[in-house]
Tab-separated table of C-alpha atoms in Angstrom:
chain	number	residue	atom	x	y	z
A	46	MET	CA	1.796	8.495	21.274
A	47	SER	CA	-1.089	6.739	22.659
A	48	ALA	CA	-1.870	3.074	21.374
A	49	THR	CA	-4.695	2.535	18.910
A	50	ILE	CA	-7.534	1.455	20.671
A	51	THR	CA	-9.960	-0.726	18.590
A	52	ALA	CA	-13.928	-0.907	18.928
A	53	THR	CA	-14.811	-3.888	21.023
A	54	PRO	CA	-17.022	-6.474	19.768
A	55	ARG	CA	-20.213	-4.669	21.384
A	56	ILE	CA	-19.502	-1.482	19.881
A	57	LYS	CA	-19.027	-3.056	16.450
A	58	LYS	CA	-22.431	-4.704	16.735
A	59	ILE	CA	-23.724	-1.193	18.203
A	60	GLN	CA	-22.334	0.467	15.178
A	61	LYS	CA	-23.543	-2.056	12.479
A	62	THR	CA	-27.292	-2.311	13.688
A	63	ALA	CA	-27.234	1.504	13.999
A	64	LEU	CA	-26.137	2.106	10.094
A	65	VAL	CA	-28.052	-0.504	8.826
A	66	MET	CA	-31.246	1.109	10.453
A	67	LEU	CA	-29.980	4.831	9.238
A	68	VAL	CA	-29.716	3.252	5.522
A	69	ILE	CA	-33.210	2.055	5.776
A	70	SER	CA	-34.580	4.960	7.694
A	71	GLY	CA	-32.601	7.221	5.194
A	72	ALA	CA	-33.992	5.248	1.890
A	73	VAL	CA	-37.483	5.529	3.179
A	74	ASN	CA	-36.838	9.396	3.791
A	75	TYR	CA	-36.011	9.700	-0.218
A	76	ILE	CA	-38.547	7.270	-1.271
A	77	ASP	CA	-41.259	9.268	0.849
A	78	ARG	CA	-39.826	12.601	-1.026
A	79	ALA	CA	-40.496	11.057	-4.561
A	80	THR	CA	-44.200	10.134	-4.076
A	81	LEU	CA	-45.720	13.188	-5.275
A	82	ALA	CA	-43.162	13.390	-8.385
A	83	VAL	CA	-44.345	9.832	-9.255
A	84	GLY	CA	-48.212	10.553	-8.799
A	85	ASN	CA	-48.040	13.862	-10.178
A	86	PRO	CA	-50.274	13.423	-13.467
A	87	LEU	CA	-52.978	11.126	-11.817
A	88	ILE	CA	-53.029	13.810	-8.440
A	89	ARG	CA	-53.955	16.657	-10.646
A	90	HIS	CA	-56.429	14.723	-12.299
A	91	ASP	CA	-58.317	13.480	-9.485
A	92	LEU	CA	-57.767	16.976	-7.280
A	93	GLY	CA	-58.363	19.191	-10.266
A	94	LEU	CA	-54.941	20.778	-9.638
A	95	SER	CA	-52.882	22.810	-12.363
A	96	VAL	CA	-49.191	22.329	-13.026
A	97	ALA	CA	-48.425	25.470	-11.046
A	98	ASP	CA	-50.305	24.079	-8.165
A	99	MET	CA	-47.974	20.938	-8.070
A	100	GLY	CA	-45.060	23.240	-8.224
A	101	PHE	CA	-46.083	24.781	-4.951
A	102	LEU	CA	-46.570	21.334	-3.452
A	103	LEU	CA	-43.051	20.316	-4.721
A	104	SER	CA	-41.676	23.262	-3.298
A	105	ALA	CA	-43.463	23.227	0.083
A	106	PHE	CA	-41.252	20.254	1.042
A	107	LEU	CA	-38.170	21.795	-0.057
A	108	TRP	CA	-38.961	25.065	1.599
A	109	SER	CA	-40.033	23.304	4.961
A	110	TYR	CA	-37.384	20.958	5.231
A	111	ALA	CA	-34.476	23.648	5.006
A	112	PHE	CA	-35.780	26.145	7.595
A	113	ALA	CA	-36.595	23.191	9.630
A	114	GLN	CA	-32.948	21.933	9.600
A	115	LEU	CA	-31.903	24.748	12.057
A	116	PRO	CA	-33.898	24.133	15.138
A	117	MET	CA	-33.817	20.191	14.496
A	118	GLY	CA	-30.089	20.182	14.689
A	119	ALA	CA	-30.216	21.816	18.039
A	120	LEU	CA	-32.874	19.418	19.160
A	121	VAL	CA	-30.910	16.340	18.131
A	122	ASP	CA	-28.039	17.605	20.164
A	123	LYS	CA	-29.916	18.266	23.153
A	124	PHE	CA	-32.212	15.211	23.244
A	125	ARG	CA	-30.245	12.628	21.127
A	126	PRO	CA	-31.136	10.599	17.886
A	127	ARG	CA	-33.039	8.086	19.663
A	128	TRP	CA	-35.789	10.461	20.367
A	129	MET	CA	-35.572	12.793	17.521
A	130	LEU	CA	-35.173	10.389	14.672
A	131	THR	CA	-38.191	8.323	16.288
A	132	ILE	CA	-40.397	11.647	16.211
A	133	GLY	CA	-39.202	12.644	12.767
A	134	LEU	CA	-40.145	9.505	11.417
A	135	SER	CA	-43.437	9.324	12.847
A	136	LEU	CA	-44.089	12.879	11.806
A	137	TRP	CA	-43.385	12.339	8.074
A	138	SER	CA	-44.770	9.096	7.924
A	139	LEU	CA	-48.063	10.438	9.356
A	140	ALA	CA	-47.912	13.092	6.881
A	141	GLN	CA	-47.803	10.402	4.044
A	142	VAL	CA	-50.789	8.797	5.581
A	143	VAL	CA	-52.422	12.234	5.424
A	144	SER	CA	-51.297	12.731	1.906
A	145	GLY	CA	-53.244	9.478	0.630
A	146	LEU	CA	-56.405	11.246	2.262
A	147	VAL	CA	-56.552	14.840	1.185
A	148	SER	CA	-59.411	15.879	-0.972
A	149	SER	CA	-57.888	19.846	-1.382
A	150	PHE	CA	-54.830	21.629	-2.437
A	151	GLY	CA	-54.724	23.205	1.206
A	152	GLN	CA	-54.989	20.019	2.981
A	153	PHE	CA	-52.054	18.508	0.627
A	154	TYR	CA	-49.742	21.678	1.007
A	155	VAL	CA	-50.041	21.547	4.840
A	156	ALA	CA	-49.006	17.452	4.711
A	157	ARG	CA	-46.011	18.415	2.697
A	158	ILE	CA	-44.861	21.313	5.100
A	159	ALA	CA	-45.235	18.609	7.563
A	160	LEU	CA	-43.132	16.057	5.546
A	161	GLY	CA	-40.556	18.579	5.343
A	162	ILE	CA	-40.431	19.446	8.906
A	163	GLY	CA	-40.504	15.733	9.649
A	164	GLU	CA	-37.737	14.562	7.639
A	165	ALA	CA	-35.464	17.199	8.645
A	166	PRO	CA	-33.411	15.001	11.683
A	167	GLN	CA	-32.876	12.154	9.838
A	168	PHE	CA	-29.372	13.393	8.574
A	169	PRO	CA	-28.363	15.600	11.765
A	170	SER	CA	-29.424	12.271	13.650
A	171	ALA	CA	-27.165	10.307	11.579
A	172	SER	CA	-24.057	12.493	12.052
A	173	ARG	CA	-24.493	12.796	15.516
A	174	VAL	CA	-24.804	8.824	15.689
A	175	THR	CA	-21.363	8.744	14.027
A	176	ARG	CA	-19.856	11.198	16.195
A	177	ASP	CA	-21.317	8.870	19.504
A	178	TRP	CA	-20.226	5.525	18.277
A	179	PHE	CA	-17.229	5.848	15.979
A	180	ASN	CA	-13.657	6.938	16.736
A	181	PRO	CA	-12.583	9.928	14.319
A	182	ARG	CA	-10.575	7.545	12.173
A	183	ASP	CA	-13.593	5.646	11.526
A	184	ARG	CA	-16.509	8.372	10.929
A	185	GLY	CA	-15.602	9.078	7.164
A	186	LEU	CA	-16.895	5.189	6.023
A	187	SER	CA	-19.569	5.346	8.689
A	188	SER	CA	-21.001	8.354	7.108
A	189	GLY	CA	-20.377	6.972	3.817
A	190	ILE	CA	-22.596	3.986	4.371
A	191	TRP	CA	-25.522	5.843	5.779
A	192	ASN	CA	-25.562	8.435	2.947
A	193	THR	CA	-25.912	5.807	0.328
A	194	ALA	CA	-29.519	5.907	1.340
A	195	GLY	CA	-29.751	9.056	-0.807
A	196	PRO	CA	-28.920	7.648	-3.887
A	197	LEU	CA	-30.131	4.141	-3.032
A	198	GLY	CA	-33.625	5.513	-2.314
A	199	THR	CA	-33.788	7.657	-5.420
A	200	ALA	CA	-32.656	4.799	-7.673
A	201	LEU	CA	-35.267	2.288	-6.131
A	202	GLY	CA	-38.244	5.114	-5.500
A	203	VAL	CA	-39.256	5.664	-8.764
A	204	PRO	CA	-39.672	2.105	-9.737
A	205	LEU	CA	-40.987	0.861	-6.157
A	206	LEU	CA	-43.743	3.873	-6.080
A	207	THR	CA	-44.714	3.080	-9.536
A	208	VAL	CA	-45.632	-0.774	-8.903
A	209	LEU	CA	-47.559	0.601	-5.853
A	210	MET	CA	-49.334	3.415	-7.547
A	211	LEU	CA	-50.462	0.951	-10.674
A	212	ASN	CA	-51.379	-1.870	-8.224
A	213	PHE	CA	-53.501	0.184	-5.579
A	214	GLY	CA	-53.602	3.705	-6.637
A	215	TRP	CA	-51.665	6.945	-5.807
A	216	ARG	CA	-53.779	7.624	-2.471
A	217	TRP	CA	-52.549	3.713	-0.987
A	218	MET	CA	-49.374	4.468	-2.508
A	219	PHE	CA	-48.879	7.318	0.282
A	220	ILE	CA	-50.590	5.025	2.690
A	221	ILE	CA	-48.557	1.919	2.451
A	222	MET	CA	-45.061	4.009	2.517
A	223	GLY	CA	-46.544	6.156	5.649
A	224	ILE	CA	-47.126	2.917	7.493
A	225	ALA	CA	-43.753	1.712	6.767
A	226	GLY	CA	-42.498	4.348	7.721
A	227	LEU	CA	-44.075	4.169	11.023
A	228	LEU	CA	-43.126	0.625	11.532
A	229	VAL	CA	-39.220	1.605	11.023
A	230	ALA	CA	-39.544	4.326	13.535
A	231	ALA	CA	-40.756	1.674	16.041
A	232	LEU	CA	-37.960	-0.369	15.139
A	233	TRP	CA	-35.447	2.157	15.539
A	234	PHE	CA	-36.719	3.596	19.029
A	235	THR	CA	-36.579	-0.112	20.051
A	236	VAL	CA	-33.519	-1.123	19.104
A	237	TYR	CA	-31.268	1.760	19.038
A	238	ARG	CA	-29.413	3.394	22.455
A	239	ASN	CA	-27.526	6.752	23.018
A	240	PRO	CA	-24.250	6.487	24.803
A	241	ARG	CA	-25.774	7.553	27.847
A	242	ASP	CA	-28.307	5.161	28.038
A	243	VAL	CA	-25.645	2.666	27.778
A	244	THR	CA	-22.974	1.453	30.585
A	245	LEU	CA	-19.869	1.738	28.642
A	246	THR	CA	-16.447	0.161	29.703
A	247	ALA	CA	-13.385	2.698	29.816
A	248	GLU	CA	-11.981	0.981	27.027
A	249	GLU	CA	-15.227	1.683	24.864
A	250	ASN	CA	-15.376	5.329	25.929
A	251	GLN	CA	-11.750	5.782	25.067
A	252	TYR	CA	-12.478	4.168	21.634
A	253	ARG	CA	-15.127	6.644	20.889
A	254	THR	CA	-12.994	9.956	21.732
A	255	GLN	CA	-9.478	8.772	21.252
A	256	GLY	CA	-8.160	11.647	18.725
A	257	ASP	CA	-11.086	14.387	19.858
A	258	ASP	CA	-9.848	17.095	21.557
A	259	VAL	CA	-9.929	16.700	25.512
A	260	GLY	CA	-12.436	18.341	27.999
A	261	GLN	CA	-15.134	18.791	25.811
A	262	ARG	CA	-18.579	18.854	26.976
A	263	HIS	CA	-21.752	16.638	25.969
A	264	GLN	CA	-24.669	19.139	26.725
A	265	MET	CA	-25.595	21.980	24.396
A	266	THR	CA	-26.481	25.378	25.485
A	267	PHE	CA	-28.334	28.101	23.091
A	268	ARG	CA	-25.018	30.222	23.268
A	269	GLU	CA	-22.753	27.652	22.122
A	270	TRP	CA	-25.244	26.742	19.080
A	271	ARG	CA	-25.432	30.543	18.342
A	272	MET	CA	-21.970	30.800	18.514
A	273	LEU	CA	-21.107	28.812	15.549
A	274	PHE	CA	-22.346	31.444	13.170
A	275	GLY	CA	-19.452	33.438	14.038
A	276	PHE	CA	-16.888	31.177	12.666
A	277	ARG	CA	-15.560	31.045	9.373
A	278	THR	CA	-15.991	27.046	9.385
A	279	THR	CA	-19.706	27.174	9.925
A	280	TRP	CA	-19.930	29.491	6.918
A	281	GLY	CA	-17.440	27.679	4.621
A	282	MET	CA	-19.352	24.502	5.368
A	283	ILE	CA	-23.131	25.895	4.574
A	284	LEU	CA	-21.601	27.747	1.174
A	285	GLY	CA	-19.889	24.465	0.560
A	286	TYR	CA	-23.022	22.447	0.560
A	287	PHE	CA	-25.037	25.114	-1.337
A	288	GLY	CA	-23.616	24.016	-4.382
A	289	CYS	CA	-23.179	20.444	-3.650
A	290	ILE	CA	-27.331	20.145	-3.038
A	291	TYR	CA	-27.772	22.632	-5.790
A	292	MET	CA	-26.259	20.114	-8.368
A	293	THR	CA	-27.919	16.975	-6.630
A	294	TRP	CA	-31.607	18.847	-6.977
A	295	ILE	CA	-30.629	19.600	-10.827
A	296	TYR	CA	-30.391	16.153	-11.367
A	297	PHE	CA	-32.780	14.544	-9.063
A	298	ALA	CA	-35.548	16.806	-10.214
A	299	TRP	CA	-34.954	16.980	-13.772
A	300	LEU	CA	-32.865	14.257	-14.939
A	301	PRO	CA	-35.710	12.366	-16.323
A	302	GLY	CA	-36.747	15.527	-18.421
A	303	TYR	CA	-33.581	16.443	-19.460
A	304	PHE	CA	-33.298	12.913	-21.337
A	305	GLU	CA	-36.467	13.417	-22.734
A	306	ILE	CA	-36.066	17.201	-23.613
A	307	GLN	CA	-32.472	17.542	-24.573
A	308	ARG	CA	-31.600	14.104	-25.584
A	309	HIS	CA	-35.113	13.071	-27.218
A	310	MET	CA	-35.131	9.400	-25.269
A	311	SER	CA	-38.064	7.651	-25.078
A	312	VAL	CA	-39.866	7.481	-21.867
A	313	LYS	CA	-39.103	3.804	-21.216
A	314	TYR	CA	-35.609	4.192	-21.696
A	315	THR	CA	-35.593	7.287	-19.635
A	316	GLY	CA	-36.764	5.623	-16.443
A	317	ILE	CA	-33.168	3.417	-16.908
A	318	ALA	CA	-30.684	6.092	-17.801
A	319	ALA	CA	-31.885	8.135	-15.030
A	320	ALA	CA	-31.243	5.265	-12.562
A	321	ILE	CA	-27.846	4.289	-13.786
A	322	PRO	CA	-26.102	7.755	-12.439
A	323	PHE	CA	-27.690	7.315	-9.136
A	324	ALA	CA	-26.142	3.903	-8.932
A	325	TRP	CA	-22.948	5.435	-9.285
A	326	GLY	CA	-23.902	7.998	-6.488
A	327	VAL	CA	-23.781	4.867	-4.015
A	328	VAL	CA	-20.438	4.025	-5.276
A	329	GLY	CA	-19.361	7.546	-4.533
A	330	SER	CA	-20.856	7.982	-1.513
A	331	LEU	CA	-18.511	4.520	-0.118
A	332	CYS	CA	-15.562	5.593	-2.028
A	333	GLY	CA	-15.759	9.072	-0.160
A	334	GLY	CA	-16.296	7.892	3.326
A	335	TYR	CA	-13.120	5.466	2.665
A	336	LEU	CA	-11.013	8.058	1.144
A	337	ALA	CA	-11.483	10.504	4.157
A	338	ASP	CA	-10.702	7.373	6.584
A	339	VAL	CA	-7.556	6.268	4.555
A	340	LEU	CA	-6.180	10.392	4.512
A	341	VAL	CA	-6.897	10.185	8.845
A	342	ARG	CA	-4.880	7.071	8.944
A	343	ARG	CA	-1.996	8.344	6.582
A	344	GLY	CA	-1.566	11.369	8.696
A	345	ILE	CA	-3.855	14.022	7.281
A	346	SER	CA	-5.813	16.061	9.937
A	347	PRO	CA	-9.336	14.813	10.282
A	348	ILE	CA	-10.757	18.419	9.018
A	349	ASN	CA	-8.582	18.135	5.983
A	350	SER	CA	-9.039	14.861	5.414
A	351	ARG	CA	-13.089	15.737	4.567
A	352	ARG	CA	-12.421	19.173	3.100
A	353	TYR	CA	-9.989	18.586	0.543
A	354	PRO	CA	-11.987	16.038	-1.193
A	355	ALA	CA	-15.145	17.434	-0.781
A	356	GLY	CA	-13.789	20.392	-2.853
A	357	ILE	CA	-11.770	18.909	-5.376
A	358	ALA	CA	-14.821	16.425	-6.004
A	359	LEU	CA	-16.868	19.361	-6.663
A	360	ILE	CA	-14.880	20.913	-9.100
A	361	GLY	CA	-14.866	17.590	-10.989
A	362	THR	CA	-18.590	17.616	-10.793
A	363	ALA	CA	-18.616	20.809	-12.521
A	364	GLY	CA	-16.234	19.644	-15.419
A	365	PHE	CA	-18.263	16.456	-16.204
A	366	THR	CA	-21.513	18.371	-15.641
A	367	LEU	CA	-20.341	20.798	-18.670
A	368	ALA	CA	-19.039	17.923	-20.709
A	369	ALA	CA	-22.487	16.330	-20.299
A	370	ALA	CA	-23.931	19.501	-21.506
A	371	TYR	CA	-22.108	19.738	-25.080
A	372	VAL	CA	-21.400	16.172	-25.799
A	373	THR	CA	-23.740	15.013	-28.633
A	374	SER	CA	-23.609	10.906	-27.665
A	375	ASN	CA	-26.472	9.924	-25.471
A	376	ASP	CA	-24.327	7.118	-24.214
A	377	LEU	CA	-21.287	9.706	-23.213
A	378	ALA	CA	-23.789	12.212	-21.817
A	379	ILE	CA	-24.962	9.538	-19.253
A	380	ALA	CA	-21.465	8.393	-18.641
A	381	PHE	CA	-20.509	12.252	-17.582
A	382	ILE	CA	-23.684	12.422	-15.337
A	383	SER	CA	-22.918	9.214	-14.243
A	384	ALA	CA	-19.415	10.649	-13.616
A	385	ALA	CA	-20.694	13.909	-11.869
A	386	ILE	CA	-23.300	12.279	-9.492
A	387	PHE	CA	-20.498	10.008	-8.327
A	388	LEU	CA	-18.306	13.073	-7.277
A	389	LEU	CA	-21.255	14.663	-5.606
A	390	TYR	CA	-21.766	11.829	-3.388
A	391	ILE	CA	-18.439	11.923	-2.444
A	392	THR	CA	-18.598	15.580	-1.678
A	393	SER	CA	-21.712	14.758	-0.071
A	394	THR	CA	-20.256	12.243	2.387
A	395	CYS	CA	-17.256	13.940	3.291
A	396	ALA	CA	-19.592	16.808	3.964
A	397	TRP	CA	-21.272	14.979	6.600
A	398	ALA	CA	-18.107	13.306	7.719
A	399	LEU	CA	-16.850	16.965	8.532
A	400	SER	CA	-19.458	17.699	10.541
A	401	SER	CA	-18.494	15.052	13.107
A	402	VAL	CA	-14.517	16.311	13.223
A	403	ALA	CA	-15.388	19.907	13.046
A	404	VAL	CA	-16.856	21.243	16.191
A	405	PRO	CA	-17.146	19.977	19.632
A	406	PRO	CA	-19.298	16.800	19.877
A	407	ASN	CA	-22.024	18.369	21.691
A	408	LEU	CA	-22.457	20.564	18.497
A	409	THR	CA	-22.365	17.988	15.885
A	410	ALA	CA	-25.936	17.802	14.707
A	411	SER	CA	-26.135	21.227	15.000
A	412	VAL	CA	-23.318	22.196	12.411
A	413	GLY	CA	-24.644	19.437	10.526
A	414	ALA	CA	-27.957	21.062	10.310
A	415	MET	CA	-26.412	24.372	9.456
A	416	GLN	CA	-24.749	22.963	6.548
A	417	ASN	CA	-27.941	20.876	5.346
A	418	PHE	CA	-29.716	24.446	5.570
A	419	GLY	CA	-27.343	25.657	3.352
A	420	GLY	CA	-27.540	23.011	0.887
A	421	TYR	CA	-31.247	22.826	0.695
A	422	LEU	CA	-31.343	26.553	0.003
A	423	GLY	CA	-29.585	25.473	-3.061
A	424	GLY	CA	-32.067	22.217	-3.426
A	425	ALA	CA	-35.080	24.808	-3.350
A	426	LEU	CA	-33.524	26.893	-5.690
A	427	ALA	CA	-32.073	24.424	-8.270
A	428	PRO	CA	-35.302	23.113	-9.926
A	429	THR	CA	-37.067	26.431	-10.212
A	430	VAL	CA	-34.036	28.224	-11.618
A	431	THR	CA	-33.134	25.318	-14.122
A	432	GLY	CA	-36.986	25.267	-15.438
A	433	LEU	CA	-36.837	28.904	-15.765
A	434	ILE	CA	-33.491	28.846	-17.726
A	435	VAL	CA	-35.270	26.053	-19.856
A	436	ALA	CA	-38.391	27.790	-20.521
A	437	GLY	CA	-36.900	30.756	-21.583
A	438	THR	CA	-34.096	29.339	-23.783
A	439	GLY	CA	-35.811	25.655	-24.952
A	440	SER	CA	-32.190	24.060	-23.608
A	441	PHE	CA	-30.567	22.790	-20.485
A	442	VAL	CA	-27.486	23.714	-21.257
A	443	LEU	CA	-27.248	27.141	-20.032
A	444	ALA	CA	-29.010	25.416	-16.895
A	445	LEU	CA	-26.042	22.674	-16.593
A	446	VAL	CA	-23.487	25.724	-16.976
A	447	VAL	CA	-24.582	28.073	-14.174
A	448	GLY	CA	-24.901	24.937	-12.150
A	449	SER	CA	-20.861	23.803	-12.911
A	450	VAL	CA	-20.419	27.602	-12.010
A	451	VAL	CA	-22.337	27.234	-8.676
A	452	SER	CA	-20.099	24.137	-8.023
A	453	VAL	CA	-17.169	25.924	-8.566
A	454	PHE	CA	-18.254	28.536	-6.447
A	455	SER	CA	-18.788	26.037	-3.570
A	456	ALA	CA	-15.865	24.056	-4.125
A	457	GLY	CA	-13.674	27.301	-3.210
A	458	ALA	CA	-15.894	27.602	-0.083
A	459	TYR	CA	-14.390	24.154	1.051
A	460	LEU	CA	-10.781	24.838	-0.087
A	461	LEU	CA	-10.321	28.333	0.889
A	462	ILE	CA	-12.710	29.193	3.892
A	463	VAL	CA	-13.140	25.849	5.973
A	464	LYS	CA	-9.412	26.132	7.487
A	465	HIS	CA	-9.611	24.463	11.309
A	466	PRO	CA	-11.900	23.121	13.638
A	467	ILE	CA	-14.006	24.888	16.144
A	468	THR	CA	-12.926	24.345	19.661
A	469	THR	CA	-14.678	24.351	22.786
A	470	ALA	CA	-11.767	26.720	24.222
A	471	GLN	CA	-12.738	29.153	21.279
A	472	ILE	CA	-16.692	29.117	22.061
A	473	ASP	CA	-15.766	29.405	25.779
A	474	ARG	CA	-13.709	32.606	25.080
A	475	GLY	CA	-16.329	33.922	22.933
A	476	VAL	CA	-13.646	33.933	20.262
A	477	ALA	CA	-15.235	33.166	16.598
A	478	VAL	CA	-12.647	33.342	13.647
């Protein structure tokens, strides 16, 4: 058995710098998603839009983001994260600037579609960075660190955007966030380098690849990308992440409304109550990554160290969501929802960490984007399904029960469908299993 090789000081510096920038760009990504929700009442008043119009604008982002995942993952694998994340950041930031200048529903709708397309490379790029610069035994925690951007951006977004809107107006709220994103794009392009652009020593290259299958390629072909859809592991990841993001978007889109409508909390208290669970999401993201790495170091295979926690955490999410649905105490409801979101982000981190070990390196971003496509089909459906159920029943209870059932179904996908990593040899032989 070969000795374990550790990262050199230069590799560690590259890793830390990349993770800091991925957290910043990811937080901006999530804050920008919330701009329309925060500005909702003022935007409707100024542009003469109906509630239904706002629903279409909110869903425009989700659908374009979901379907843009498939080509964007392949493009990240082909052109690498330095270029693709720069382009994505620039596009979505320009879409934010344009959103602050619109004068009609049609213009706003196009800007929201552009926002979804622009944000699509963020997390496939982060997954590819993890694969490129971290050894398999270190990829869990690194995924957990950049995945904290989701709950962190969610927790920070509403108060930050509210301050911007109250002081500068909703139009400048969009424009300021767009300018901030363009600055982050320039920073990423200036500082980050792909491994092929850096002269690495033999020891540094061995650290990056030790534990991966030998004979792997680093260039992706369309045939290889297409072959991924023939493997049960890919479909298990797609179906598993569907439930994770379905549940995430129930809480992301409806948590303040749930506290106000179902729990009869004041608007002032609702803002605080809705931020608490997402703070626990940050902790869950870090814990999920740390757990995956610990399991690998204790001899569990890389793929099992991800899929087992992802599935088990989704089952726990279902249980705590059911408890929150039926408990009478508001404090207990917040506690149970916090536990559910904590576990959701364990699943989310392990799912992204799974993409870094489930396929050959030249397909990492591709399979991560396919997984995210499945997730955001669930994300696009969750707010609508939840709204229809609440409108029909006058209660969130059935909506949370449905979400719990979806969570258990997706947990089964991780535990029963995802089994083995997809190898270069299987793809070369055209053998899909």
